[in-house]
CSV table of C-alpha atoms and ligand atoms in Angstrom, one decimal:
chain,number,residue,atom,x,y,z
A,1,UNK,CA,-3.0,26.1,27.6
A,2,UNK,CA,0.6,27.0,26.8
A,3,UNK,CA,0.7,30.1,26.0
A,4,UNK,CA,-0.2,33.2,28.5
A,5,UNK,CA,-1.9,35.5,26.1
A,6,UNK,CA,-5.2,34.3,24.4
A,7,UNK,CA,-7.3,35.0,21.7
A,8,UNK,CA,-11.1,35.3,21.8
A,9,UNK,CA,-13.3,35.6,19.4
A,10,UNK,CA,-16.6,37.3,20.0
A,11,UNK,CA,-19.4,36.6,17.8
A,12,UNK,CA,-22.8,37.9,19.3
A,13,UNK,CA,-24.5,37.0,15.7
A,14,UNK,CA,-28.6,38.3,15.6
A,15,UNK,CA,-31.7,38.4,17.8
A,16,UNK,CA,-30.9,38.3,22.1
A,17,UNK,CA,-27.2,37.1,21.0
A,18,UNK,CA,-25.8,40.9,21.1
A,19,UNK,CA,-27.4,41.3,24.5
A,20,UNK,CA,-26.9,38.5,26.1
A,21,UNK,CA,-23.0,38.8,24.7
A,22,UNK,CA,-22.0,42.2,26.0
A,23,UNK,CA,-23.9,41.7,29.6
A,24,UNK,CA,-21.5,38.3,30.0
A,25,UNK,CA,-18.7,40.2,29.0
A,26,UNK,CA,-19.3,42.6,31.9
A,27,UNK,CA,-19.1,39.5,33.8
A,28,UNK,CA,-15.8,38.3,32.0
A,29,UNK,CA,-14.3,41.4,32.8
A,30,UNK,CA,-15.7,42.0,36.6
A,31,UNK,CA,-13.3,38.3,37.2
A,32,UNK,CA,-10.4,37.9,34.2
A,33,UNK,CA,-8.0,39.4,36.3
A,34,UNK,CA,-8.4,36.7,38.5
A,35,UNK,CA,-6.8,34.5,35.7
A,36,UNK,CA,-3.3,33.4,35.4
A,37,UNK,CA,-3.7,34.1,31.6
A,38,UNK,CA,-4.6,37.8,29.7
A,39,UNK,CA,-6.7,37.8,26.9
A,40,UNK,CA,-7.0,40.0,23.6
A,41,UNK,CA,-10.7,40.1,22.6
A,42,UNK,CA,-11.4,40.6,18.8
A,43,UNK,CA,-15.1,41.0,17.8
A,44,UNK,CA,-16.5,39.1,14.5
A,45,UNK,CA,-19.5,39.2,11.8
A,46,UNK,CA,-21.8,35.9,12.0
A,47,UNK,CA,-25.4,34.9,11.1
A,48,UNK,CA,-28.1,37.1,9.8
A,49,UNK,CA,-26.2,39.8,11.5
A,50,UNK,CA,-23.4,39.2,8.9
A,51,UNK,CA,-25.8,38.7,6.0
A,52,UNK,CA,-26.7,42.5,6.6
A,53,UNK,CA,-23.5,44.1,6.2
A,54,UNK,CA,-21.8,41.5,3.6
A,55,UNK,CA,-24.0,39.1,1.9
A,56,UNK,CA,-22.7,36.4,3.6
A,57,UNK,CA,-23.9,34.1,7.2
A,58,UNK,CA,-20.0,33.3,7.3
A,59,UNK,CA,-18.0,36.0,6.2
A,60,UNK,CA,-13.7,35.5,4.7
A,61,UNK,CA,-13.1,38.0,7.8
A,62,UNK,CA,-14.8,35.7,10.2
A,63,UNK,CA,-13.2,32.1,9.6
A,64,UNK,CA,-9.7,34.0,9.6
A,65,UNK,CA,-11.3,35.4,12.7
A,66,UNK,CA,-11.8,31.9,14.2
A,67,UNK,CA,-9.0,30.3,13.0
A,68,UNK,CA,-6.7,32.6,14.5
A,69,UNK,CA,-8.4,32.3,17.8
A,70,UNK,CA,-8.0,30.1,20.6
A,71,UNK,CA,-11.6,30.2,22.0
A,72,UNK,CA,-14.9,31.4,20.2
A,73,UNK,CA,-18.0,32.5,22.2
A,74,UNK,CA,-21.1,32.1,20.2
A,75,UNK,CA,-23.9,34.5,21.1
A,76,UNK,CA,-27.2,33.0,18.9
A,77,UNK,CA,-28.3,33.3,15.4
A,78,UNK,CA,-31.3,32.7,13.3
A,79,UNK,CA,-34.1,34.9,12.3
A,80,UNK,CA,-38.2,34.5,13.3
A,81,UNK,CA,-40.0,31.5,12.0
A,82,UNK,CA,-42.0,32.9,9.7
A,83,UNK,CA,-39.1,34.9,7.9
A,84,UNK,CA,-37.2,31.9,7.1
A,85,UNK,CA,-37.5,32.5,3.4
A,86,UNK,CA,-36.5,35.8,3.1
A,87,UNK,CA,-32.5,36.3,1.7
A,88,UNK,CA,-31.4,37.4,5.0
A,89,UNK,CA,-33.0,34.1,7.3
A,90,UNK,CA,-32.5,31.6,4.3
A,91,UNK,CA,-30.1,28.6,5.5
A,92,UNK,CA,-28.6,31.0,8.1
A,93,UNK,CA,-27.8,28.5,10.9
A,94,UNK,CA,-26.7,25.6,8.3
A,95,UNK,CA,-24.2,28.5,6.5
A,96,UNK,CA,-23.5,29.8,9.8
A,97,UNK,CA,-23.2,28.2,12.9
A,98,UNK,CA,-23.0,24.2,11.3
A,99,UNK,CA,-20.4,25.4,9.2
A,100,UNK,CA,-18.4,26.7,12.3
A,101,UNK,CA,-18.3,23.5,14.1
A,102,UNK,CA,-17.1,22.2,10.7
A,103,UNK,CA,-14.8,24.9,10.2
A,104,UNK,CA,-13.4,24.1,14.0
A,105,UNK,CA,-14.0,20.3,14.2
A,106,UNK,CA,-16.3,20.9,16.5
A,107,UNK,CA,-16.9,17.1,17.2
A,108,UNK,CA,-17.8,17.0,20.8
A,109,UNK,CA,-20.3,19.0,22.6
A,110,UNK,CA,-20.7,18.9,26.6
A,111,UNK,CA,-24.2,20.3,28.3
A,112,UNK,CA,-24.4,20.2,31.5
A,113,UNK,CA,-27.6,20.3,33.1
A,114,UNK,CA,-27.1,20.6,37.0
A,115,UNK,CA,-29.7,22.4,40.1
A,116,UNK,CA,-28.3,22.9,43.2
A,117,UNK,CA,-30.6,22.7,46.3
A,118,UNK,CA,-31.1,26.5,46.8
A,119,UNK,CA,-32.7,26.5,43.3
A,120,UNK,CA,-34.9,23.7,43.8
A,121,UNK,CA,-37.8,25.6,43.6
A,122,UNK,CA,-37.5,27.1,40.4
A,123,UNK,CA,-37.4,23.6,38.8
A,124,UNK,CA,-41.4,22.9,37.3
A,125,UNK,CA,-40.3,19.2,38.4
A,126,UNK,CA,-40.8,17.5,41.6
A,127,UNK,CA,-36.8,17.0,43.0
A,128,UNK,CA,-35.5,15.5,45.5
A,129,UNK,CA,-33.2,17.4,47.8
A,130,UNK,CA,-31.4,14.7,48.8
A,131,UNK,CA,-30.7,13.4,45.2
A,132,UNK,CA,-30.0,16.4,42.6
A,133,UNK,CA,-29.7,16.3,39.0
A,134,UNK,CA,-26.2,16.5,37.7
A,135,UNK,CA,-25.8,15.3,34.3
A,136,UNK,CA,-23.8,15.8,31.4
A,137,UNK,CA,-25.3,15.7,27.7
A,138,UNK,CA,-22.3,14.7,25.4
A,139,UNK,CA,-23.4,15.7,21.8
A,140,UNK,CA,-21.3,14.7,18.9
A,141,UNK,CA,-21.3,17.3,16.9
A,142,UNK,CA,-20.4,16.7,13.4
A,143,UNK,CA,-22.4,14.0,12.1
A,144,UNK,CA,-25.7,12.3,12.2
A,145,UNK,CA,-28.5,13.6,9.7
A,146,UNK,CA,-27.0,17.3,10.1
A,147,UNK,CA,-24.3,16.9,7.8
A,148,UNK,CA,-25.7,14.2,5.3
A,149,UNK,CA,-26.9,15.0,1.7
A,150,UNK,CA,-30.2,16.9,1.5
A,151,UNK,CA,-32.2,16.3,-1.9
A,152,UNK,CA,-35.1,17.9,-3.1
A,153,UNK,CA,-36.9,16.1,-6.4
A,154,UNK,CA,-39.8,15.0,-8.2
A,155,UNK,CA,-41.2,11.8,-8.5
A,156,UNK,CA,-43.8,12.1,-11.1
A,157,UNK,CA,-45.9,14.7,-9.5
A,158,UNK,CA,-44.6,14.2,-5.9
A,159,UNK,CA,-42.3,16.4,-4.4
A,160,UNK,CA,-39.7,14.6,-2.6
A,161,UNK,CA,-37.2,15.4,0.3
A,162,UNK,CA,-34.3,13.6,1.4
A,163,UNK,CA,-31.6,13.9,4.4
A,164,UNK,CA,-29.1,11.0,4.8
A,165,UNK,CA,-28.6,10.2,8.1
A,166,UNK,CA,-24.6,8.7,8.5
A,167,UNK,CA,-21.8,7.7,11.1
A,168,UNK,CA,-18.7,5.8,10.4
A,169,UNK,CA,-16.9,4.2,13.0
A,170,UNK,CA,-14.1,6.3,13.2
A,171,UNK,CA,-17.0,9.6,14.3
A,172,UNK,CA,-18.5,7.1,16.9
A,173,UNK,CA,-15.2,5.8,18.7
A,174,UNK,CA,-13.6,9.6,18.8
A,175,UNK,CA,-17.2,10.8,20.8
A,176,UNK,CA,-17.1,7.2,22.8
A,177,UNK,CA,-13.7,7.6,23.9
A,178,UNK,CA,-14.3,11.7,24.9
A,179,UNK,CA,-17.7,10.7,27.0
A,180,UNK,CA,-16.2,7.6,28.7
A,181,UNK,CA,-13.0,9.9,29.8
A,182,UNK,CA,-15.3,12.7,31.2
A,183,UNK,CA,-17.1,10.1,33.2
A,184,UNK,CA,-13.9,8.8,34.4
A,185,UNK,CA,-14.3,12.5,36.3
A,186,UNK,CA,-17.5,12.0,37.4
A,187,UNK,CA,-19.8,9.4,38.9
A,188,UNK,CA,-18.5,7.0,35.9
A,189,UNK,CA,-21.6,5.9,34.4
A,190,UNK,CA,-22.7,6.2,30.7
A,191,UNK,CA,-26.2,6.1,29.1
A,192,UNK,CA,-25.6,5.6,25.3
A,193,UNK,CA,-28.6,6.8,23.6
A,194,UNK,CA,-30.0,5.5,20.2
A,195,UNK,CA,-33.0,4.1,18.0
A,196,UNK,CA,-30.8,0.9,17.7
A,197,UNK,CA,-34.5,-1.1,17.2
A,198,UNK,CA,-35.4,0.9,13.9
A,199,UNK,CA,-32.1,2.6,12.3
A,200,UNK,CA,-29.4,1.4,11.0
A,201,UNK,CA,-26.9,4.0,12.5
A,202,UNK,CA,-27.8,3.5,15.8
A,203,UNK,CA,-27.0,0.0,15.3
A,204,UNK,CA,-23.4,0.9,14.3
A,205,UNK,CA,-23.1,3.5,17.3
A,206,UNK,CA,-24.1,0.6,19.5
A,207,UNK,CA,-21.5,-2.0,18.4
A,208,UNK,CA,-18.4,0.8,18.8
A,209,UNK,CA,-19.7,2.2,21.8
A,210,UNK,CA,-19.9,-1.3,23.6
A,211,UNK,CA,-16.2,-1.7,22.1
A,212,UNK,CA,-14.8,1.6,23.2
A,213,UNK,CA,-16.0,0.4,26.6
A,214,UNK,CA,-14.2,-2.2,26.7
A,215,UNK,CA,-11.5,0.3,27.3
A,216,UNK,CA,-12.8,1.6,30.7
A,217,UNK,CA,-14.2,-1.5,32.6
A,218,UNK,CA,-14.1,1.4,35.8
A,219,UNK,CA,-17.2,2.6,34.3
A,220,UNK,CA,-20.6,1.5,33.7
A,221,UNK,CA,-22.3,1.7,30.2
A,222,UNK,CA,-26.2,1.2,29.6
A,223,UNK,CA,-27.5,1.6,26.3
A,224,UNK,CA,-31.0,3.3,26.0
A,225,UNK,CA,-33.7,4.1,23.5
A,226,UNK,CA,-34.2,8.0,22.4
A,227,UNK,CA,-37.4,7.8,23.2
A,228,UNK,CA,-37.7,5.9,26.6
A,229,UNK,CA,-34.5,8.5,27.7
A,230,UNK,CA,-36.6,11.8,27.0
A,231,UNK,CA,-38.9,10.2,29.5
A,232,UNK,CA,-37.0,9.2,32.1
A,233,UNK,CA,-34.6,12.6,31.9
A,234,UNK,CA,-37.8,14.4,33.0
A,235,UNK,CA,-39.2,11.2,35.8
A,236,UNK,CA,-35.4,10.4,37.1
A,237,UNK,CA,-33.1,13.0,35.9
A,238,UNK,CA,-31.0,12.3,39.3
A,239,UNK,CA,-30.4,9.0,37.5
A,240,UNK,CA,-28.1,10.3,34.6
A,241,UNK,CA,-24.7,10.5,35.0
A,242,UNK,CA,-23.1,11.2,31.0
A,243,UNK,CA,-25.5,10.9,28.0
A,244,UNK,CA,-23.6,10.2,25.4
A,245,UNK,CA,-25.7,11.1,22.3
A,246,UNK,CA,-26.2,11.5,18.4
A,247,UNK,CA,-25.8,14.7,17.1
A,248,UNK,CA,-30.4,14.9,16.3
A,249,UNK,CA,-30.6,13.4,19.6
A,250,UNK,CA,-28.5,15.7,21.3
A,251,UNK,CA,-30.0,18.3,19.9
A,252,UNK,CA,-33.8,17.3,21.5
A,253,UNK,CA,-32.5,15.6,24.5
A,254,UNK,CA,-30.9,18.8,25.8
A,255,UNK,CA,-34.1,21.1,24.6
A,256,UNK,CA,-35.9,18.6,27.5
A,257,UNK,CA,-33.7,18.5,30.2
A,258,UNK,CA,-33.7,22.3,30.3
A,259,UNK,CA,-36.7,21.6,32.1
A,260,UNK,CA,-34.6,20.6,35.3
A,261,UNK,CA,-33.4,23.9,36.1
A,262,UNK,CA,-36.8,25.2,34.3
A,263,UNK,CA,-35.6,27.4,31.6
A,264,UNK,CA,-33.4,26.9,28.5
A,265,UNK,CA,-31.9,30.4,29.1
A,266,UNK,CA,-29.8,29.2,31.8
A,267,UNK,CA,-28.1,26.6,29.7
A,268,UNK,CA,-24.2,26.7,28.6
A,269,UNK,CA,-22.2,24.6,26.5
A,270,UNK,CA,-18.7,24.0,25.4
A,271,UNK,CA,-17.3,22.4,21.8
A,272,UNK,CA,-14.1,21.1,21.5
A,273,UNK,CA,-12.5,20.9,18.1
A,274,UNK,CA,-9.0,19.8,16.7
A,275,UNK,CA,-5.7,21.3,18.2
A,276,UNK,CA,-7.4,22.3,21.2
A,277,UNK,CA,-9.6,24.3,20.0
A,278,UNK,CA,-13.0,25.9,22.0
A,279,UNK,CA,-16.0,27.2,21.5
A,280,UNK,CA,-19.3,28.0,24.0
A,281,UNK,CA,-22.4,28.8,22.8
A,282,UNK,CA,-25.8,29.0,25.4
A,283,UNK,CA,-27.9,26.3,23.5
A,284,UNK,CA,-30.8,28.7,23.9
A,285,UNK,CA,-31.0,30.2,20.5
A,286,UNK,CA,-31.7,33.4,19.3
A,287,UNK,CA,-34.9,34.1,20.6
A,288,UNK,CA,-36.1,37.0,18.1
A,289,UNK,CA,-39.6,37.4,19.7
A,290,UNK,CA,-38.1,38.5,22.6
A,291,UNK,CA,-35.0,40.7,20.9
A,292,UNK,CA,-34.0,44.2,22.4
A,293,UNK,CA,-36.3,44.1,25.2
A,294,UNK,CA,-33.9,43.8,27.8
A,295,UNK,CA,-35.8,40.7,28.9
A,296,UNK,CA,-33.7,37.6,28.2
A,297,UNK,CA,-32.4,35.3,30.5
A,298,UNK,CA,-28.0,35.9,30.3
A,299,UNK,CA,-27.3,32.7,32.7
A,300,UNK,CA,-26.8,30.5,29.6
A,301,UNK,CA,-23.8,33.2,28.4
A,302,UNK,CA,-22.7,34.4,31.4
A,303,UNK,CA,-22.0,30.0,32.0
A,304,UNK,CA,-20.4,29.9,28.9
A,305,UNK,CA,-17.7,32.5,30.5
A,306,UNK,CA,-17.7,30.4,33.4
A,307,UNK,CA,-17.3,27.3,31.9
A,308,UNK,CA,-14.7,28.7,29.3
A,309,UNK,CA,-12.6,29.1,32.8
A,310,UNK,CA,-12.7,25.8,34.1
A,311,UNK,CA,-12.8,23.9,30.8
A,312,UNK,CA,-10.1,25.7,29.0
A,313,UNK,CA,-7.7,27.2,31.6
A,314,UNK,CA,-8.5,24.4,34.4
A,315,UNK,CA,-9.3,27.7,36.4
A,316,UNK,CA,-12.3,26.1,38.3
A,317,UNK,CA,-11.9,28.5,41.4
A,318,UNK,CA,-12.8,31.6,38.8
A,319,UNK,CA,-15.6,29.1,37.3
A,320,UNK,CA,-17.1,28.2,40.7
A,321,UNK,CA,-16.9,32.1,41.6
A,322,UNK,CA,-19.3,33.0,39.0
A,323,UNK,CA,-21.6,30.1,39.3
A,324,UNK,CA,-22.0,30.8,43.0
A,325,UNK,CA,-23.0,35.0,42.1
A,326,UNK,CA,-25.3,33.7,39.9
A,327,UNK,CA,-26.8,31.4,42.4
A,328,UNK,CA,-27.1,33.8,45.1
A,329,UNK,CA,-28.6,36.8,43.2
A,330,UNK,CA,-31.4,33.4,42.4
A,331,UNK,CA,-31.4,32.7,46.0
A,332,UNK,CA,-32.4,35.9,47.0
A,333,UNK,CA,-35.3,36.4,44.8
A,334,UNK,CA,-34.6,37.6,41.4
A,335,UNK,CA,-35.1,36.5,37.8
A,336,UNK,CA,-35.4,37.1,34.7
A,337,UNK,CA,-38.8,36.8,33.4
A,338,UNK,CA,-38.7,33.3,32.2
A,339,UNK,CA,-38.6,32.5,35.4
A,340,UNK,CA,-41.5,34.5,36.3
A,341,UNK,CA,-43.9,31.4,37.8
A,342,UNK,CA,-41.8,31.9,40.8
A,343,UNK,CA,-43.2,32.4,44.2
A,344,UNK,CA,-42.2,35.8,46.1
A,345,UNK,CA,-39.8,36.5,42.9
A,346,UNK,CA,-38.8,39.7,41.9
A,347,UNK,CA,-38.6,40.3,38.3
A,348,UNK,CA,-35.3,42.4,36.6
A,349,UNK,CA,-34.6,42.9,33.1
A,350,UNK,CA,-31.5,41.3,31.5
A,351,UNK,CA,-29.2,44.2,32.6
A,352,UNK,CA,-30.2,44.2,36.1
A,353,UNK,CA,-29.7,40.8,36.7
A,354,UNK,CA,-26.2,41.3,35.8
A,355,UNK,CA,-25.8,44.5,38.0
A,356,UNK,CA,-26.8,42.0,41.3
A,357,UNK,CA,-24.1,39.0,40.0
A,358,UNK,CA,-21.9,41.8,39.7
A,359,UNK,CA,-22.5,43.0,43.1
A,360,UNK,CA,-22.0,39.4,44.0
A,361,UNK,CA,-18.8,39.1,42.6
A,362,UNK,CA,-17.4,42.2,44.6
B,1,IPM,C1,-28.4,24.0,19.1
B,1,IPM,C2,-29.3,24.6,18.1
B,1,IPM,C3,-28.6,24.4,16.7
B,1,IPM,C4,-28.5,22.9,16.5
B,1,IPM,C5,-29.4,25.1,15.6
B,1,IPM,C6,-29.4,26.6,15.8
B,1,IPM,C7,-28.8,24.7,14.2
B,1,IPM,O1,-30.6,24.1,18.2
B,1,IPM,O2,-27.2,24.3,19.2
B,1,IPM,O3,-28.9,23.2,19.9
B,1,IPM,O4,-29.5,22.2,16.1
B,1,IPM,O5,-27.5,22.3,16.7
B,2,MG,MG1,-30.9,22.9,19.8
């Protein structure tokens, strides 16, 4: 970043996203004057949450909102399952949060999925100490069968439904090129995921992610079935280095290796768009059964702040600083109840758990 002054735009949206928002911005605040950088914080409308007050998932005020800014942080939005045909729930996250990433460029989406050895325990899967998890899920973000045509018709008396599923070459090479580079950081190795033995697409992402390859003979590229990789993220998860994915793909694969650290609510992930531009959103979801009850896990946000600081600013001491709170106030004892099955755990509501990182960061 050039500038010394940025813009961030805040958009909780609906069910634990408000909560989980404003208890990571205690965090932000408790470190952001650790940063070489100030920030001016302008809160927006988005989701169901929008609907309410303007009729609208995506409201005028909120894509000036995000255009204007230089990072977005993305609480959650979505309404209960079995509401999703009233006015307020109907096509909320395709109006709202699909038509951000397109509004942004959103193309590439990084989850990390890491455990450190102090945390072992809270993991429902057998780890090894001496070989950790630390993997990347690279997601791209703005094709795949999200953003084909959806058709709904009759034929004869059969209803019909139909999502196109499509890449072009240029989508494939621009999400290759971003996961090879990021490897190049890491432990260089690349696990391309696709259905390459049934569709078409996967086909094509084969062919231009063996090319793009080509490019980085430093680093090692296996290609690997959907199917066969949800299996062995969960058997030998210390075997993945980047996943480079599909957006559908991306989407599941990351639901299942939330079961490394053994909860989805500790999850965080960064989008980067055209001209530089950011957003982080805990892929967690909006959770509305557990809404308002003080109860949700806010490691997923509170690692979006974190991350926003190391992958925007290239302020990883600030970054590491708040992963290390969060992993002490873990170490000595207390969770949030979705981690409840622990041993000897003491259970604190969403609020408290940020009182102890905060504690932590003192
Ligand atoms: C995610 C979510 C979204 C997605 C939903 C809310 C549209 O599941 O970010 O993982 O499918 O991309
Ligand atoms: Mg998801």
């Amino acid at each position: 970043m050039s500038k010394t002054n940025i813009n961030i735009a805040v958009l909780p949206g609906d069910g634990i996203g408000p909560e989980i928002m404003s208890e990571a911005l205690r965090v932000f605040d408790a470190v952001k004057e650790k940063s070489k950088f100030t920030f001016t914080l302008e809160h927006g409308l988005i989701g169901g949450a929008a609907y309410d007050s303007c009729k609208s998932h995506f409201p005028e005020e909120t894509r000036k909102l995000v255009n204007k800014s230089d990072v977005v942080l993305f609480g959650a939005v979505g309404g209960p399952v079995d509401k999703q045909q009233d006015e307020k729930w109907k096509g909320c996250e395709v109006n709202s949060i699909l038509a951000l990433r397109k509004e942004l460029k959103l193309f590439a989406n990084i989850r990390p999925v890491s455990i450190s050895e102090k945390m072992i325990d809270i993991s429902p899967l057998k780890l090894n100490p001496n070989k950790l998890p630390d993997l990347v899920i690279v997601r791209e973000l703005l094709g795949d069968i999200y953003f084909g045509e959806k058709k709904r018709f009759f034929e004869g008396d059969l209803q019909v439904a139909e999502d196109i599923c499509r890449y072009d070459s240029e989508q494939i090479e621009k999400i290759a090129h971003f996961a090879f580079s990021l490897a190049r950081t890491r432990r260089k190795n690349v696990s391309s995921v696709d259905k390459a033995n049934v569709l078409e697409t996967s086909r094509l992402w084969r062919e231009v992610v063996s090319k793009v390859s080509l490019e980085y003979p430093d680093v090692t590229l296996q290609h690997i079935l959907v199917d066969n990789c949800a299996m062995q993220l969960i058997t030998k998860p210390e075997a993945f280095d980047v996943v480079l994915c599909p957006n559908l793909f991306g989407d599941i694969l990351s639901d299942a290796a939330a079961v490394i650290p053994g909860s989805l609510g500790v999850l965080a992930s960064a989008s980067k768009g055209a001209e530089n531009k950011y957003l982080f959103e805990p892929p967690s979801g909006s959770a509305p059964d557990i809404a308002g009850m003080n109860i949700a896990n806010p490691v997923g946000m509170i690692s979006c702040v974190s991350m926003m600081f190391s992958v925007v600013f290239g302020e990883n001491h600030i970054s590491e600083m708040i992963k290390k709170a969060i992993d002490s106030v873990f170490d000595s004892g207390i969770f949030t109840k979705d981690l409840s099955n622990m041993a000897r755990s003491k259970i604190v509501s969403t609020s408290q758990f940020v009182d102890e990182v905060l504690k932590k960061l003192k």
